Structure formats: C-alpha cells, structure tokens
Short mmCIF file of C-alpha atoms in Angstrom, two decimals:
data_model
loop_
_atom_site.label_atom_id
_atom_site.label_comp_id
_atom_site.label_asym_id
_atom_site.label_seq_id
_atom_site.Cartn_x
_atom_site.Cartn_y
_atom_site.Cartn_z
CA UNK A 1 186.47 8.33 196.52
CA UNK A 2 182.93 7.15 198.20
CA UNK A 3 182.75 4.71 195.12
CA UNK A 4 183.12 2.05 197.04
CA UNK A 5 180.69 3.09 200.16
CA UNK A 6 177.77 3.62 197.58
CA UNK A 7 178.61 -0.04 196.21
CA UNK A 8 178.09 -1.43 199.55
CA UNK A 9 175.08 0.91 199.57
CA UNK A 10 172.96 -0.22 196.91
CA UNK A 11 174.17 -4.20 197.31
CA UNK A 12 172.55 -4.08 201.15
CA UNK A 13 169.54 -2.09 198.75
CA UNK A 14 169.28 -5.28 196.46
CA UNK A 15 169.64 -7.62 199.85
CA UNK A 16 166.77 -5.53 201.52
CA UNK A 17 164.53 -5.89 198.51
CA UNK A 18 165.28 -9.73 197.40
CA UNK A 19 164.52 -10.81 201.76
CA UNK A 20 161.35 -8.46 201.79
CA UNK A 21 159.92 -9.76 198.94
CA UNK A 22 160.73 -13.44 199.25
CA UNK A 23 160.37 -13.49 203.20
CA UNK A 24 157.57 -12.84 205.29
CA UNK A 25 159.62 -11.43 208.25
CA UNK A 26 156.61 -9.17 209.56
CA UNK A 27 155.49 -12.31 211.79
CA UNK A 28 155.56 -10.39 215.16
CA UNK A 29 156.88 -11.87 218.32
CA UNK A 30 153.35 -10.76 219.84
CA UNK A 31 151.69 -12.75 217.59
CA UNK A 32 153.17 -15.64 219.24
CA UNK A 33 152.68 -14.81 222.78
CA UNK A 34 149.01 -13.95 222.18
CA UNK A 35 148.76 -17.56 220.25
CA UNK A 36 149.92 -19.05 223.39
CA UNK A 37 148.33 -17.60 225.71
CA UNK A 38 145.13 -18.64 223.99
CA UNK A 39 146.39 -22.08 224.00
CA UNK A 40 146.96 -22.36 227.31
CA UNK A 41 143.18 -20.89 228.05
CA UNK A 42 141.95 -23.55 225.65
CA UNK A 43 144.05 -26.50 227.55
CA UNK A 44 142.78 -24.86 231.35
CA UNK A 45 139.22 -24.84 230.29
CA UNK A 46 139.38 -28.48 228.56
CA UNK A 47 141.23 -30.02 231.62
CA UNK A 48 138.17 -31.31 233.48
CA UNK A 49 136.13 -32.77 230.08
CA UNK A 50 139.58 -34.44 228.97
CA UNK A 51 140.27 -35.86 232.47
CA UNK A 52 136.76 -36.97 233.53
CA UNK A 53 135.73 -34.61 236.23
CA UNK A 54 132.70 -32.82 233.99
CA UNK A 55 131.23 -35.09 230.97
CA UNK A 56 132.16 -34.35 227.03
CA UNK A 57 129.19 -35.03 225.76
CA UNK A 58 126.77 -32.03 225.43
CA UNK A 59 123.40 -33.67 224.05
CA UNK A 60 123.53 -37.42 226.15
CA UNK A 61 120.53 -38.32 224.67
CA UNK A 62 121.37 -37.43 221.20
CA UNK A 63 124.98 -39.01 221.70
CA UNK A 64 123.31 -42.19 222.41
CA UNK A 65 121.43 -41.97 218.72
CA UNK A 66 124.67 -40.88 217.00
CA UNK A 67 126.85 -43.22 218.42
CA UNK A 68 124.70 -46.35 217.29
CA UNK A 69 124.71 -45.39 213.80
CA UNK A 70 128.74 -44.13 214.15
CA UNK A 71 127.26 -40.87 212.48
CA UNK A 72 130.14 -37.59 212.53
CA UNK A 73 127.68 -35.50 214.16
CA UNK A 74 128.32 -36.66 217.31
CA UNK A 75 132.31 -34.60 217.27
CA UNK A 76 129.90 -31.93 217.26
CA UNK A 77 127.87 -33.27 220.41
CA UNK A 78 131.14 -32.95 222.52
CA UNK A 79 132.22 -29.52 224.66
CA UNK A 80 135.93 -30.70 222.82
CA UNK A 81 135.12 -29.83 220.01
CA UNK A 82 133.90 -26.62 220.36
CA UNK A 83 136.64 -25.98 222.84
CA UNK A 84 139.22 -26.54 220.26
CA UNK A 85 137.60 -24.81 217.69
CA UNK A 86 137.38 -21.63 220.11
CA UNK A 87 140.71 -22.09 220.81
CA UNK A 88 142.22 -22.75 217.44
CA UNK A 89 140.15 -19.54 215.95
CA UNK A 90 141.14 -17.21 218.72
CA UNK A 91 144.73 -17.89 218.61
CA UNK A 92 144.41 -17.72 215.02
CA UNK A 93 142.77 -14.29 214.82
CA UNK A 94 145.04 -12.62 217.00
CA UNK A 95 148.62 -14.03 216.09
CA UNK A 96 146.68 -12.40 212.88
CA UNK A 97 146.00 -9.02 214.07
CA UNK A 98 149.60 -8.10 215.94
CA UNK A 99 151.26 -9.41 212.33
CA UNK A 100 148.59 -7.11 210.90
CA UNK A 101 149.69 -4.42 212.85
CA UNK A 102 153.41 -4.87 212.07
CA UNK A 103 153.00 -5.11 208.37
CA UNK A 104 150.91 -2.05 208.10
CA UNK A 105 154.18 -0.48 210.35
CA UNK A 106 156.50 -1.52 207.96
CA UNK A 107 154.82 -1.52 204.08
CA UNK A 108 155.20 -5.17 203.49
CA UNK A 109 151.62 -6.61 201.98
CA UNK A 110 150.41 -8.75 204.18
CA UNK A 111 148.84 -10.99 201.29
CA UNK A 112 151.76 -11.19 198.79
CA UNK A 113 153.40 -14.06 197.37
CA UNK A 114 155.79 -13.99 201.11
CA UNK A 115 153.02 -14.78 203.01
CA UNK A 116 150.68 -17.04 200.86
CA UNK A 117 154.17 -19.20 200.99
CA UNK A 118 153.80 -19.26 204.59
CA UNK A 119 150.28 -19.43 204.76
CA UNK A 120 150.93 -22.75 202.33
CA UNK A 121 153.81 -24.40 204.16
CA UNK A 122 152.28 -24.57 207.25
CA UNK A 123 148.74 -25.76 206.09
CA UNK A 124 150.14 -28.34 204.47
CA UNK A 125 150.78 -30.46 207.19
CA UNK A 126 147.90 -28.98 208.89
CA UNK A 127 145.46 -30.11 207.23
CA UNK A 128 146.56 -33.43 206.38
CA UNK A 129 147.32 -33.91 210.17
CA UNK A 130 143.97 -32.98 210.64
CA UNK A 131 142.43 -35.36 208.26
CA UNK A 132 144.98 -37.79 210.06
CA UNK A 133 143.55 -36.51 213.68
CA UNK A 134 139.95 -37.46 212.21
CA UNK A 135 140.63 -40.81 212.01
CA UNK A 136 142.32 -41.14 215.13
CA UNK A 137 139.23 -39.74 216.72
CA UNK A 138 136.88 -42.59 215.00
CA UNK A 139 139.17 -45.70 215.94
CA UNK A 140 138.74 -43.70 219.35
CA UNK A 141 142.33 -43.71 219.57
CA UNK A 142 142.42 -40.55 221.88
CA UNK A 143 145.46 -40.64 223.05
CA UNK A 144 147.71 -40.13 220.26
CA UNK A 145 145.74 -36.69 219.41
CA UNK A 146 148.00 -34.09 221.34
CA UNK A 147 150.82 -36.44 219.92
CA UNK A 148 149.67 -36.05 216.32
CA UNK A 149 148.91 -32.11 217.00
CA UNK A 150 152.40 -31.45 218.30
CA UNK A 151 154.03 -33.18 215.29
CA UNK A 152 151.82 -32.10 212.16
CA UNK A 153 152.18 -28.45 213.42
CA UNK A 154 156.23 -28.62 214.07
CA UNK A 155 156.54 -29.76 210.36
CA UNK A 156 154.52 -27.47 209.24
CA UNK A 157 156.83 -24.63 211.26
CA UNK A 158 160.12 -26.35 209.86
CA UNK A 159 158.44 -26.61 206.05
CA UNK A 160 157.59 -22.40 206.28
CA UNK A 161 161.14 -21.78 207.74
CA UNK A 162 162.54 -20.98 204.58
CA UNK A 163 159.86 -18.25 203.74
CA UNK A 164 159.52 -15.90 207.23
CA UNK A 165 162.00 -15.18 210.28
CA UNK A 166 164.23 -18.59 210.09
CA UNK A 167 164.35 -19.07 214.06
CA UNK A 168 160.50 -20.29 213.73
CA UNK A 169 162.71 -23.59 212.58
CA UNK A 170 163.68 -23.98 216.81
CA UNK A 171 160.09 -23.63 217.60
CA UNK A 172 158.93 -26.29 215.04
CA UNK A 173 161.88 -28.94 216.25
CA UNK A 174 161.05 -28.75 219.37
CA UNK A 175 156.95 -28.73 218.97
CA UNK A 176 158.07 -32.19 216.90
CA UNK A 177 160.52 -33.54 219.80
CA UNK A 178 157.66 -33.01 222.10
CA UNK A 179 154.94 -34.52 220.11
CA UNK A 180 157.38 -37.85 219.48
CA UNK A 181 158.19 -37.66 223.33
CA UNK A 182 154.56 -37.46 224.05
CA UNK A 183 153.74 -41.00 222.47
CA UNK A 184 154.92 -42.79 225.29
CA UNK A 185 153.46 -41.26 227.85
CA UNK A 186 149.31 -41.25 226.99
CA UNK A 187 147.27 -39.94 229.05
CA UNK A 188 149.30 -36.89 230.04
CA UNK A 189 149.04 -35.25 226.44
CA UNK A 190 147.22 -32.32 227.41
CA UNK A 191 149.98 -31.31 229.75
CA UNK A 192 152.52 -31.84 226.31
CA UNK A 193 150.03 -30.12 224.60
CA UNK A 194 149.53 -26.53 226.91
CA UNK A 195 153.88 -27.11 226.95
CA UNK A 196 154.00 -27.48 222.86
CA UNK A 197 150.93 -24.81 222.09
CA UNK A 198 150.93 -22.80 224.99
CA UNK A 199 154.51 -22.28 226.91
CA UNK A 200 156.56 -22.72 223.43
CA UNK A 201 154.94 -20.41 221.62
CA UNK A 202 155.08 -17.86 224.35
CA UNK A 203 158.78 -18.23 225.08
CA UNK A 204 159.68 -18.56 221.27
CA UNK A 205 157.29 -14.61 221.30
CA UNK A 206 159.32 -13.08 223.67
CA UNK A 207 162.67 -14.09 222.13
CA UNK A 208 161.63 -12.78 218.38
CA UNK A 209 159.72 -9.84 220.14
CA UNK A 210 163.04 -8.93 221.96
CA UNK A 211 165.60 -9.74 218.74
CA UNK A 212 163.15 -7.68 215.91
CA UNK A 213 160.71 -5.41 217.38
CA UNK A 214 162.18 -4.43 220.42
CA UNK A 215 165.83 -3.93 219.35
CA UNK A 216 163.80 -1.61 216.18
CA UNK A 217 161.96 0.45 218.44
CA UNK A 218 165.29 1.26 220.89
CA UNK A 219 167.06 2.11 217.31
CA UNK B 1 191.67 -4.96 182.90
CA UNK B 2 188.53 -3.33 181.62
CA UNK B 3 187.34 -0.54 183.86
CA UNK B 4 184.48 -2.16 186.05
CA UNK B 5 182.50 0.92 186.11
CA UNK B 6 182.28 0.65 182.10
CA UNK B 7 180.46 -2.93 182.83
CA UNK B 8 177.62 -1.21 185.49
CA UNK B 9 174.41 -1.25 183.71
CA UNK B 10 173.32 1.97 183.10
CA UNK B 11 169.83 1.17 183.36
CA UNK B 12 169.86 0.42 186.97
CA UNK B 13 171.34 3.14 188.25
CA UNK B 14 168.42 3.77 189.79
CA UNK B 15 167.11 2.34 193.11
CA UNK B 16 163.84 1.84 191.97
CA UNK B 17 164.39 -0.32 188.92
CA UNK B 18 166.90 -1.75 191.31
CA UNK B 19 164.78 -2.69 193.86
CA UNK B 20 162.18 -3.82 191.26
CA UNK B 21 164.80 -6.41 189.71
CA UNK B 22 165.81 -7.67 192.86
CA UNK B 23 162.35 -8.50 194.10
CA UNK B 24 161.65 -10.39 190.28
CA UNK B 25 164.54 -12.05 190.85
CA UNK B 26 163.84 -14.18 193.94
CA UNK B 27 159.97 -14.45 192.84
CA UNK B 28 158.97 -16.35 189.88
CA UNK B 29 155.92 -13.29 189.68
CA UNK B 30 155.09 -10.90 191.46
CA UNK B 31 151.59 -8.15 190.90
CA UNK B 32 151.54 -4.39 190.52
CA UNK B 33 150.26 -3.81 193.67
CA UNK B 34 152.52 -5.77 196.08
CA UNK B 35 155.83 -3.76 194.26
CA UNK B 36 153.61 -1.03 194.53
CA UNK B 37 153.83 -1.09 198.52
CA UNK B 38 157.30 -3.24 198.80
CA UNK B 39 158.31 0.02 196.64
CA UNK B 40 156.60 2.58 199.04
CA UNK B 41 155.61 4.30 195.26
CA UNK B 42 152.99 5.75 193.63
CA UNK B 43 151.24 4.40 190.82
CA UNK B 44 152.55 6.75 187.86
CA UNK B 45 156.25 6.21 189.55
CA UNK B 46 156.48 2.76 190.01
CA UNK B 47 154.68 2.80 186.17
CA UNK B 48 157.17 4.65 184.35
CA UNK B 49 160.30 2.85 186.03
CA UNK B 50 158.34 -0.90 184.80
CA UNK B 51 157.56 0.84 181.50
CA UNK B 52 161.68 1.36 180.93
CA UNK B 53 162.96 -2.26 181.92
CA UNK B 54 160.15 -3.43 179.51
CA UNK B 55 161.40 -1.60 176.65
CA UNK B 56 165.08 -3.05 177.19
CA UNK B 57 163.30 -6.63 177.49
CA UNK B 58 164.39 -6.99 181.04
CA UNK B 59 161.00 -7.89 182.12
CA UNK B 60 157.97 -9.60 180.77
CA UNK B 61 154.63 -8.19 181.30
CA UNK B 62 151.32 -10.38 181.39
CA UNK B 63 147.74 -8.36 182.30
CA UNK B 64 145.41 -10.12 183.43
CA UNK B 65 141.95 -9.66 185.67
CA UNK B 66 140.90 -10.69 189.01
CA UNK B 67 137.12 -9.80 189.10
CA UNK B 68 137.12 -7.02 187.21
CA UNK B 69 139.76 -5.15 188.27
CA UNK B 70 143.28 -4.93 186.37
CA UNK B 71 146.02 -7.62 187.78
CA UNK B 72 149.40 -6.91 185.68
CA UNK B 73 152.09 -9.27 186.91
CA UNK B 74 155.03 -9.09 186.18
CA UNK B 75 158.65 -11.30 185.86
CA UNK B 76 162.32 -11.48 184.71
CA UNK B 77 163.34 -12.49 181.32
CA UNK B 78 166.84 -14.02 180.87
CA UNK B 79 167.80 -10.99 179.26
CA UNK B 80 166.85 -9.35 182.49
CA UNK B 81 168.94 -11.53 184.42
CA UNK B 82 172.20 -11.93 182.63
CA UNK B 83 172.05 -8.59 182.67
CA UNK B 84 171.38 -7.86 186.83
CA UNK B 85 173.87 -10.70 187.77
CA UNK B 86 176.10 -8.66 185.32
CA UNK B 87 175.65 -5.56 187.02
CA UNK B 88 176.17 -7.46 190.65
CA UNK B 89 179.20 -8.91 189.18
CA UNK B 90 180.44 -5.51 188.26
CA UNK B 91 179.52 -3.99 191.48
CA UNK B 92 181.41 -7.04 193.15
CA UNK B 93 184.62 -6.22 191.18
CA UNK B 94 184.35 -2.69 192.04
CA UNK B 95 184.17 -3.39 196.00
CA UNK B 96 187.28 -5.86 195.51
CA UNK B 97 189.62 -3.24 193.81
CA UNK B 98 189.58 -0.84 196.09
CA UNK B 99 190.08 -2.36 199.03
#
C-alpha cells in the first residue's frame, strides 16, 4: 500500500507551500557578493577624504557660508556624501537584480507579502539608525558613524531572519559584534566598516551561493 | 478506532486547494496574483479551486481596488482551519499506523 508514501507526499506539499509563501528564500548568495563588493569600492574610494590625504569638502567657499549658519546643505557639500550614497544605491540595485533573477527562476513574486516582510524588518532599523547617524554627524561626532552603521544594519539582518533564508541571522550577529567592537577603537572605523559591509557580506554570498544555488543547479 | 482515512477532508484532496490553504494559513492575507504565481496557475484554474473552498466557508473573500485594477485578497476562516489542522491531524494518524 503507497498510502503512506503519498501522505508523506502531500505533507512535504503543505511544508513547500506554507515556507514559500511566508519566507522570502529567493535572496541569492550573489546578491550578497555583488553588495560587497560594492562596499568595498565605496570604502577604497573614500579612504583618502576620510583619512585626510584629499579634502571632503567639495564647494570650500560655500562650506564656509553653510557652516556659519549650521545649515544641512553643507552634508551635501562633502565628496562623503555622495560617496555613500553611490555606494549604498549600487549595492542596493544589484543585490536587487541577482534576487530578481532568482525569483523570476523559481515563480516566487518578488513583491509579495515574503518580501515586503523583509523589505520592513530590515528598514526598520535602517532608517532609524539613519536618523540616529544624522545626529551624530551634526554633534560632529564622526567617529561613532561606521560604529552606528555596523550595528543598525546587523539588527536589522537579525529582525528579517525570521522571514528569508535563516543563516542571514550569522551575518547580522556578527555585523553587530563588529560594530560594538568598533567603538573602542575610533579612528579605524572604515577598516571595520569595508570588514562588516564589504568582506562579510561577500563571505556570508559564497556560503548561501554554495548551500542553495549551487547544490540546485548540480541536482 | 475510527478509520483515519474516513476523517481526510475530502475537499482537499487536491493539491491545489492544498497548497492554497497552506499558504492562507501562515499569512494573515494574501492577493490573487501572488497565489496566482506561488501556484504556477492560470487565472480560470486557480479561480475555480478559490470559488470551491468559498462555498464550504473555508475562506473569506474581500475585493477590493488598487488604482483601478481588481485586488481580491483573500484569508482563512476558522472554519477553514479547524478543518485543515483536521485534515493534517488525519494525515498524521495515517503516517503513524502504518509504520
């Protein structure tokens, strides 16, 4: 009697459906390699404005205006800002496009509930660390910024855990571990930062690339 | 002991209507469209199959409009899922007694 086989059958059916429609487990490993590769770009090409050898400021003469009457526009005035910005965006768009890609693969909707829940969980934290990250800026506290990126970010990786591939919890513990690490030694946060953004996020790529897509492709 | 076969649900003896109860039942709602492609169905399908659960009151329906295009949503009444955990239970039972 195969009673029992087609039990097991339509139980690992019901399994299937209930993760693919409450998980968002089309984040592809490449997603996070490209991520941090871009971060890593963003941290090389910042490197001489955060460490003195080529000035921040864009406008000098401008800067000079803005900073007397402490007006916002002068965050805009600095190369760091737009080198963040460019950095942020690209590794944004293309962690975006190799998920895409992988969705499309695999018939999941890339904008269902699954992945506004991730979407959610991570910005979150994001975006109150960056409100946070704000302030830091205008008390000129500059050194706690890499810090403060490293640890808003890991929460926001442990707090989405539950709703995509679960091992993205390792990557957010140890983005946090960093950024509390990183406190006591300011002035070397950009190297925390390129380990946290860049190296992490490449390393944690590989792994998922080898344990989901590879291993799927060699089936 | 009552047969556990006799306790299956009848009704989801399908995979479809299945696979549409399990996804309701992790996800307080979920659209028309996003079964549509978790489901890998066609529109007149994946219809008919929502169309039978709503007649045995195992889901709720509620249209509504996002511009101006249709957006029916859709989630489990309690109905619906005393009867799915049933038909889990009964599965469960059925795996146990022949082993």
């Amino acid at each position: 009697m195969n009673n029992q086989s087609e039990s097991i059958e339509t139980i690992r059916d019901i399994r299937r459906m209930m993760e693919r429609s409450s998980r968002f487990i089309s984040l592809s490993g490449l997603s996070g390699v490209s991520a941090g590769l871009c971060a890593l770009a963003g941290a090389w090409i910042a490197y001489p404005y955060v460490y003195g050898l080529k000035d921040y400021i864009i406008n000098p003469e401008a800067a000079v205006v803005q900073a007397m009457v402490a007006d916002y526009s002068i965050l805009l005035n600095t190369w760091l800002f737009w080198i963040a910005l460019g950095t942020f965006l690209s590794a944004l768009i293309s962690a975006f496009i190799f998920t895409w890609i992988k969705s499309k693969k695999e018939g999941i909707p890339v904008w269902g509930n699954s992945s506004k829940r991730v979407l959610f969980s991570v910005g979150l934290p994001m975006v109150v660390g960056g409100l946070f990250l704000f302030r830091l800026l205008d008390f000129g506290t500059f050194g706690l910024v890499a810090p403060a990126c490293l640890i808003f970010y890991g929460l926001g990786l442990v707090n989405a855990a539950k709703y995509t591939l679960s091992e993205i919890k390792y990557l957010g513990y140890t983005e946090i571990v960093l950024g509390i690490i990183s406190m006591w030694f300011i002035g070397y946060g950009l190297y925390f930062w390129a380990i946290g953004f860049g190296l992490m996020h490449i390393v944690y790529g590989i792994w998922m690339w080898f344990k989901y897509d590879y291993k799927k492709q060699q089936a | 002991m009552i047969n556990p076969i006799e306790q299956l649900n009848k009704v989801f003896d399908n995979r479809i209507r299945l696979g549409i109860m399990s996804a309701l039942i992790v996800n307080s709602e979920v659209d028309f469209n996003e079964l549509k492609e978790l489901l890998q169905l066609t529109d007149g399908n994946l219809a008919s199959h929502l169309k039978t659960l709503e007649d045995h009151q195992y889901i709720h329906v509620k249209k509504g409009f996002i511009g101006r295009k249709t957006n029916t949503r859709y989630s489990i009444t309690k109905t619906g899922e005393k009867q799915f955990k049933q038909h889990l239970a009964a599965l469960e039972k059925m795996i146990r007694s022949m082993q």
